[in-house]
């Protein structure tokens, strides 16, 4: 059982569509982070959410932290081919940093 | 660019051999963590080093071991390689022990290990 479960695991959409990726856990996190990873590269940090209920926007990306700080979502508006990649949520309930199971997004031109 | 560098970038080893992967952490960061990532999956935590001491370990057997040096660079050693050890190995550095509130982890580009 993974500490952080993401859904969906795979997502293939047309350019211009909207999508939402979910990250769920039974544990409470003081913060959650979202990363994007391209093939052959390490994950790159997109955002850190800290406060329950917090919403952060990064251009066309909207991140939300659940009120109970157990879950988070990433919404992408008008997806573009450049958004293609593996999206990972991550957090540290203790001293160890755990990643979610990952969502592989493909945006078709 | 994160300032975290890993070497080598690619490596092919034979089952039963030993391998050493290296990581130079970002300047000012005293904590290094290692992860194993299978294709299309999220990275799995191997262990973390803080000021040259192991500071947490994931569910990996003892043949996975590590070191951190006084300059905070780190090595990951894997003995008796198995086919399932084939993966991308990622190193991440952070500015302080533990990765709780507000702490960010910066990743290297990884080492792609193939065991044949």
mmCIF file of C-alpha atoms in Angstrom:
data_model
loop_
_atom_site.group_PDB
_atom_site.id
_atom_site.type_symbol
_atom_site.label_atom_id
_atom_site.label_comp_id
_atom_site.label_asym_id
_atom_site.label_seq_id
_atom_site.Cartn_x
_atom_site.Cartn_y
_atom_site.Cartn_z
ATOM 1 C CA UNK A 1 0.000 0.000 0.000
ATOM 2 C CA UNK A 2 1.320 3.387 -1.060
ATOM 3 C CA UNK A 3 1.225 6.273 1.396
ATOM 4 C CA UNK A 4 0.145 8.653 -1.377
ATOM 5 C CA UNK A 5 -2.199 7.355 -4.060
ATOM 6 C CA UNK A 6 -2.651 9.296 -7.249
ATOM 7 C CA UNK A 7 -5.411 9.035 -9.811
ATOM 8 C CA UNK A 8 -5.655 8.580 -12.629
ATOM 9 C CA UNK A 9 -2.461 6.652 -13.293
ATOM 10 C CA UNK A 10 -2.522 7.494 -17.002
ATOM 11 C CA UNK A 11 -4.221 10.332 -18.823
ATOM 12 C CA UNK A 12 -4.227 11.100 -22.532
ATOM 13 C CA UNK A 13 -6.101 14.201 -23.659
ATOM 14 C CA UNK A 14 -6.361 16.572 -26.591
ATOM 15 C CA UNK A 15 -4.714 19.964 -26.533
ATOM 16 C CA UNK A 16 -7.072 22.554 -25.041
ATOM 17 C CA UNK A 17 -8.893 20.188 -22.693
ATOM 18 C CA UNK A 18 -8.988 20.551 -18.929
ATOM 19 C CA UNK A 19 -7.928 17.862 -16.463
ATOM 20 C CA UNK A 20 -7.624 17.161 -12.761
ATOM 21 C CA UNK A 21 -5.156 14.896 -10.998
ATOM 22 C CA UNK A 22 -5.821 13.693 -7.471
ATOM 23 C CA UNK A 23 -3.467 12.793 -4.636
ATOM 24 C CA UNK A 24 -4.941 11.020 -1.616
ATOM 25 C CA UNK A 25 -3.648 9.663 1.664
ATOM 26 C CA UNK A 26 -4.931 8.452 5.001
ATOM 27 C CA UNK A 27 -2.104 10.360 6.696
ATOM 28 C CA UNK A 28 -1.990 14.038 7.567
ATOM 29 C CA UNK A 29 0.789 16.081 5.987
ATOM 30 C CA UNK A 30 2.169 19.386 7.166
ATOM 31 C CA UNK A 31 2.738 20.210 3.508
ATOM 32 C CA UNK A 32 2.447 18.575 0.129
ATOM 33 C CA UNK A 33 4.457 19.242 -2.950
ATOM 34 C CA UNK A 34 3.797 18.684 -6.624
ATOM 35 C CA UNK A 35 6.553 17.805 -9.062
ATOM 36 C CA UNK A 36 6.685 17.303 -12.816
ATOM 37 C CA UNK A 37 9.142 14.888 -14.317
ATOM 38 C CA UNK A 38 10.119 14.540 -17.944
ATOM 39 C CA UNK A 39 11.686 11.363 -19.350
ATOM 40 C CA UNK A 40 15.335 10.979 -18.380
ATOM 41 C CA UNK A 41 15.202 13.871 -15.923
ATOM 42 C CA UNK A 42 14.735 14.246 -12.198
ATOM 43 C CA UNK A 43 11.464 15.645 -10.777
ATOM 44 C CA UNK A 44 11.146 19.429 -10.799
ATOM 45 C CA UNK A 45 9.224 21.160 -8.037
ATOM 46 C CA UNK A 46 6.074 22.979 -9.176
ATOM 47 C CA UNK A 47 4.523 24.104 -5.901
ATOM 48 C CA UNK A 48 4.296 23.527 -2.153
ATOM 49 C CA UNK A 49 0.947 23.759 -0.397
ATOM 50 C CA UNK A 50 1.023 24.251 3.340
ATOM 51 C CA UNK A 51 -2.338 25.340 4.758
ATOM 52 C CA UNK A 52 -5.461 23.172 4.733
ATOM 53 C CA UNK A 53 -7.832 24.495 2.071
ATOM 54 C CA UNK A 54 -5.065 26.452 0.387
ATOM 55 C CA UNK A 55 -5.330 27.126 -3.339
ATOM 56 C CA UNK A 56 -2.294 28.117 -5.381
ATOM 57 C CA UNK A 57 -2.215 29.068 -9.018
ATOM 58 C CA UNK A 58 0.731 28.770 -11.349
ATOM 59 C CA UNK A 59 -0.377 30.077 -14.749
ATOM 60 C CA UNK A 60 -2.781 27.414 -16.069
ATOM 61 C CA UNK A 61 -2.148 25.087 -13.109
ATOM 62 C CA UNK A 62 -4.280 25.267 -9.951
ATOM 63 C CA UNK A 63 -3.246 23.331 -6.853
ATOM 64 C CA UNK A 64 -5.471 22.719 -3.859
ATOM 65 C CA UNK A 65 -4.680 21.250 -0.456
ATOM 66 C CA UNK A 66 -7.550 19.486 1.276
ATOM 67 C CA UNK A 67 -9.034 20.980 4.428
ATOM 68 C CA UNK A 68 -7.848 17.982 6.462
ATOM 69 C CA UNK A 69 -4.393 18.086 4.825
ATOM 70 C CA UNK A 70 -4.714 14.486 3.646
ATOM 71 C CA UNK A 71 -5.277 15.120 -0.036
ATOM 72 C CA UNK A 72 -4.479 17.487 -2.844
ATOM 73 C CA UNK A 73 -5.469 18.112 -6.437
ATOM 74 C CA UNK A 74 -3.864 19.590 -9.510
ATOM 75 C CA UNK A 75 -6.110 21.114 -12.176
ATOM 76 C CA UNK A 76 -4.732 22.092 -15.576
ATOM 77 C CA UNK A 77 -6.746 24.419 -17.776
ATOM 78 C CA UNK A 78 -6.408 24.320 -21.561
ATOM 79 C CA UNK A 79 -3.667 21.691 -21.565
ATOM 80 C CA UNK A 80 -0.797 22.100 -23.987
ATOM 81 C CA UNK A 81 1.651 19.502 -25.391
ATOM 82 C CA UNK A 82 4.347 21.042 -23.194
ATOM 83 C CA UNK A 83 2.388 19.878 -20.134
ATOM 84 C CA UNK A 84 3.158 16.264 -21.042
ATOM 85 C CA UNK A 85 5.041 14.487 -18.269
ATOM 86 C CA UNK A 86 4.809 12.487 -15.060
ATOM 87 C CA UNK A 87 3.127 14.441 -12.267
ATOM 88 C CA UNK A 88 4.035 13.470 -8.738
ATOM 89 C CA UNK A 89 2.695 14.594 -5.409
ATOM 90 C CA UNK A 90 5.013 14.221 -2.440
ATOM 91 C CA UNK A 91 5.154 14.890 1.254
ATOM 92 C CA UNK A 92 6.855 14.092 4.505
ATOM 93 C CA UNK A 93 4.572 12.977 7.346
ATOM 94 C CA UNK A 94 7.726 12.442 9.388
ATOM 95 C CA UNK A 95 11.382 12.610 8.498
ATOM 96 C CA UNK A 96 11.042 10.686 5.257
ATOM 97 C CA UNK A 97 9.883 12.120 1.987
ATOM 98 C CA UNK A 98 7.348 10.006 0.110
ATOM 99 C CA UNK A 99 6.200 10.298 -3.461
ATOM 100 C CA UNK A 100 2.821 9.442 -4.863
ATOM 101 C CA UNK A 101 2.259 6.698 -7.389
ATOM 102 C CA UNK A 102 2.394 9.231 -10.234
ATOM 103 C CA UNK A 103 0.117 10.363 -13.062
ATOM 104 C CA UNK A 104 1.475 10.103 -16.574
ATOM 105 C CA UNK A 105 -0.082 12.842 -18.716
ATOM 106 C CA UNK A 106 0.075 12.968 -22.491
ATOM 107 C CA UNK A 107 -1.339 15.994 -24.287
ATOM 108 C CA UNK A 108 -1.966 15.316 -27.951
ATOM 109 C CA UNK A 109 -1.568 18.282 -30.342
ATOM 110 C CA UNK B 1 19.189 23.562 -13.232
ATOM 111 C CA UNK B 2 19.071 22.500 -9.578
ATOM 112 C CA UNK B 3 22.796 22.299 -8.829
ATOM 113 C CA UNK B 4 22.511 18.615 -7.905
ATOM 114 C CA UNK B 5 24.670 16.445 -10.130
ATOM 115 C CA UNK B 6 24.770 12.696 -10.407
ATOM 116 C CA UNK B 7 27.244 10.380 -12.047
ATOM 117 C CA UNK B 8 27.301 8.386 -14.140
ATOM 118 C CA UNK B 9 24.167 9.164 -16.153
ATOM 119 C CA UNK B 10 23.890 5.647 -17.525
ATOM 120 C CA UNK B 11 25.368 2.351 -16.395
ATOM 121 C CA UNK B 12 25.083 -1.280 -17.425
ATOM 122 C CA UNK B 13 26.072 -3.992 -14.951
ATOM 123 C CA UNK B 14 25.852 -7.758 -14.799
ATOM 124 C CA UNK B 15 23.778 -9.591 -12.201
ATOM 125 C CA UNK B 16 25.837 -10.244 -9.083
ATOM 126 C CA UNK B 17 28.147 -7.280 -9.567
ATOM 127 C CA UNK B 18 28.438 -4.245 -7.315
ATOM 128 C CA UNK B 19 27.780 -0.633 -8.292
ATOM 129 C CA UNK B 20 28.512 2.800 -6.818
ATOM 130 C CA UNK B 21 26.481 5.852 -7.794
ATOM 131 C CA UNK B 22 27.547 9.377 -6.870
ATOM 132 C CA UNK B 23 25.734 12.597 -6.042
ATOM 133 C CA UNK B 24 26.970 16.118 -5.460
ATOM 134 C CA UNK B 25 24.451 18.079 -3.463
ATOM 135 C CA UNK B 26 23.482 21.681 -3.985
ATOM 136 C CA UNK B 27 25.690 24.204 -2.222
ATOM 137 C CA UNK B 28 24.528 24.808 1.336
ATOM 138 C CA UNK B 29 22.462 21.609 1.524
ATOM 139 C CA UNK B 30 23.406 19.146 4.253
ATOM 140 C CA UNK B 31 20.783 16.467 3.616
ATOM 141 C CA UNK B 32 20.823 13.977 0.771
ATOM 142 C CA UNK B 33 18.160 11.398 -0.028
ATOM 143 C CA UNK B 34 18.261 8.551 -2.514
ATOM 144 C CA UNK B 35 15.322 7.134 -4.473
ATOM 145 C CA UNK B 36 14.728 4.245 -6.842
ATOM 146 C CA UNK B 37 12.269 4.870 -9.650
ATOM 147 C CA UNK B 38 10.887 2.173 -11.909
ATOM 148 C CA UNK B 39 9.628 3.259 -15.303
ATOM 149 C CA UNK B 40 6.342 5.184 -15.105
ATOM 150 C CA UNK B 41 6.145 4.980 -11.307
ATOM 151 C CA UNK B 42 6.821 7.334 -8.455
ATOM 152 C CA UNK B 43 10.249 7.284 -6.800
ATOM 153 C CA UNK B 44 10.657 4.951 -3.810
ATOM 154 C CA UNK B 45 12.624 6.232 -0.823
ATOM 155 C CA UNK B 46 15.833 4.280 -0.179
ATOM 156 C CA UNK B 47 17.498 6.288 2.604
ATOM 157 C CA UNK B 48 18.482 9.743 3.730
ATOM 158 C CA UNK B 49 21.782 11.095 5.043
ATOM 159 C CA UNK B 50 22.121 14.104 7.290
ATOM 160 C CA UNK B 51 25.569 15.347 8.265
ATOM 161 C CA UNK B 52 27.210 12.042 7.324
ATOM 162 C CA UNK B 53 24.782 9.859 9.304
ATOM 163 C CA UNK B 54 21.965 7.718 7.944
ATOM 164 C CA UNK B 55 18.754 9.393 9.011
ATOM 165 C CA UNK B 56 15.926 7.185 7.857
ATOM 166 C CA UNK B 57 15.604 4.199 5.578
ATOM 167 C CA UNK B 58 12.909 2.842 3.327
ATOM 168 C CA UNK B 59 12.044 -0.768 2.636
ATOM 169 C CA UNK B 60 15.264 -1.778 0.906
ATOM 170 C CA UNK B 61 17.565 -4.698 1.812
ATOM 171 C CA UNK B 62 20.987 -4.195 3.454
ATOM 172 C CA UNK B 63 22.785 -4.678 0.134
ATOM 173 C CA UNK B 64 21.719 -1.080 -0.523
ATOM 174 C CA UNK B 65 24.110 1.091 1.477
ATOM 175 C CA UNK B 66 25.330 4.632 1.371
ATOM 176 C CA UNK B 67 27.794 7.218 2.527
ATOM 177 C CA UNK B 68 27.794 10.955 2.960
ATOM 178 C CA UNK B 69 31.061 12.857 2.962
ATOM 179 C CA UNK B 70 32.081 15.989 4.894
ATOM 180 C CA UNK B 71 31.302 18.123 1.831
ATOM 181 C CA UNK B 72 27.781 16.552 1.903
ATOM 182 C CA UNK B 73 28.226 14.702 -1.372
ATOM 183 C CA UNK B 74 26.973 11.136 -1.232
ATOM 184 C CA UNK B 75 27.335 7.647 -2.645
ATOM 185 C CA UNK B 76 24.814 4.858 -3.096
ATOM 186 C CA UNK B 77 26.283 1.361 -3.177
ATOM 187 C CA UNK B 78 24.388 -1.712 -4.279
ATOM 188 C CA UNK B 79 25.913 -5.159 -3.828
ATOM 189 C CA UNK B 80 24.932 -8.437 -5.481
ATOM 190 C CA UNK B 81 22.926 -6.723 -8.188
ATOM 191 C CA UNK B 82 19.656 -8.299 -9.244
ATOM 192 C CA UNK B 83 17.722 -7.815 -12.470
ATOM 193 C CA UNK B 84 14.985 -5.977 -10.550
ATOM 194 C CA UNK B 85 17.504 -3.349 -9.475
ATOM 195 C CA UNK B 86 17.294 -1.921 -12.973
ATOM 196 C CA UNK B 87 15.809 1.545 -12.498
ATOM 197 C CA UNK B 88 16.462 5.273 -12.447
ATOM 198 C CA UNK B 89 18.261 6.219 -9.223
ATOM 199 C CA UNK B 90 17.610 9.743 -8.075
ATOM 200 C CA UNK B 91 19.448 11.824 -5.554
ATOM 201 C CA UNK B 92 17.828 14.820 -3.867
ATOM 202 C CA UNK B 93 19.380 17.427 -1.632
ATOM 203 C CA UNK B 94 17.668 19.726 0.803
ATOM 204 C CA UNK B 95 18.846 22.472 3.117
ATOM 205 C CA UNK B 96 17.952 20.863 6.408
ATOM 206 C CA UNK B 97 17.209 17.578 8.050
ATOM 207 C CA UNK B 98 13.823 16.132 7.387
ATOM 208 C CA UNK B 99 11.446 17.342 4.746
ATOM 209 C CA UNK B 100 8.572 18.791 6.583
ATOM 210 C CA UNK B 101 6.991 22.191 6.438
ATOM 211 C CA UNK B 102 8.210 24.222 3.521
ATOM 212 C CA UNK B 103 11.321 22.167 2.868
ATOM 213 C CA UNK B 104 12.039 21.622 -0.768
ATOM 214 C CA UNK B 105 13.975 18.771 -2.293
ATOM 215 C CA UNK B 106 16.040 19.433 -5.402
ATOM 216 C CA UNK B 107 16.756 16.494 -7.637
ATOM 217 C CA UNK B 108 19.583 15.496 -9.879
ATOM 218 C CA UNK B 109 18.931 14.122 -13.347
ATOM 219 C CA UNK B 110 19.367 10.566 -12.111
ATOM 220 C CA UNK B 111 21.475 7.556 -13.010
ATOM 221 C CA UNK B 112 19.857 4.975 -15.269
ATOM 222 C CA UNK B 113 21.081 1.563 -14.095
ATOM 223 C CA UNK B 114 20.490 -1.499 -16.231
ATOM 224 C CA UNK B 115 21.293 -4.932 -14.808
ATOM 225 C CA UNK B 116 21.625 -7.702 -17.351
#
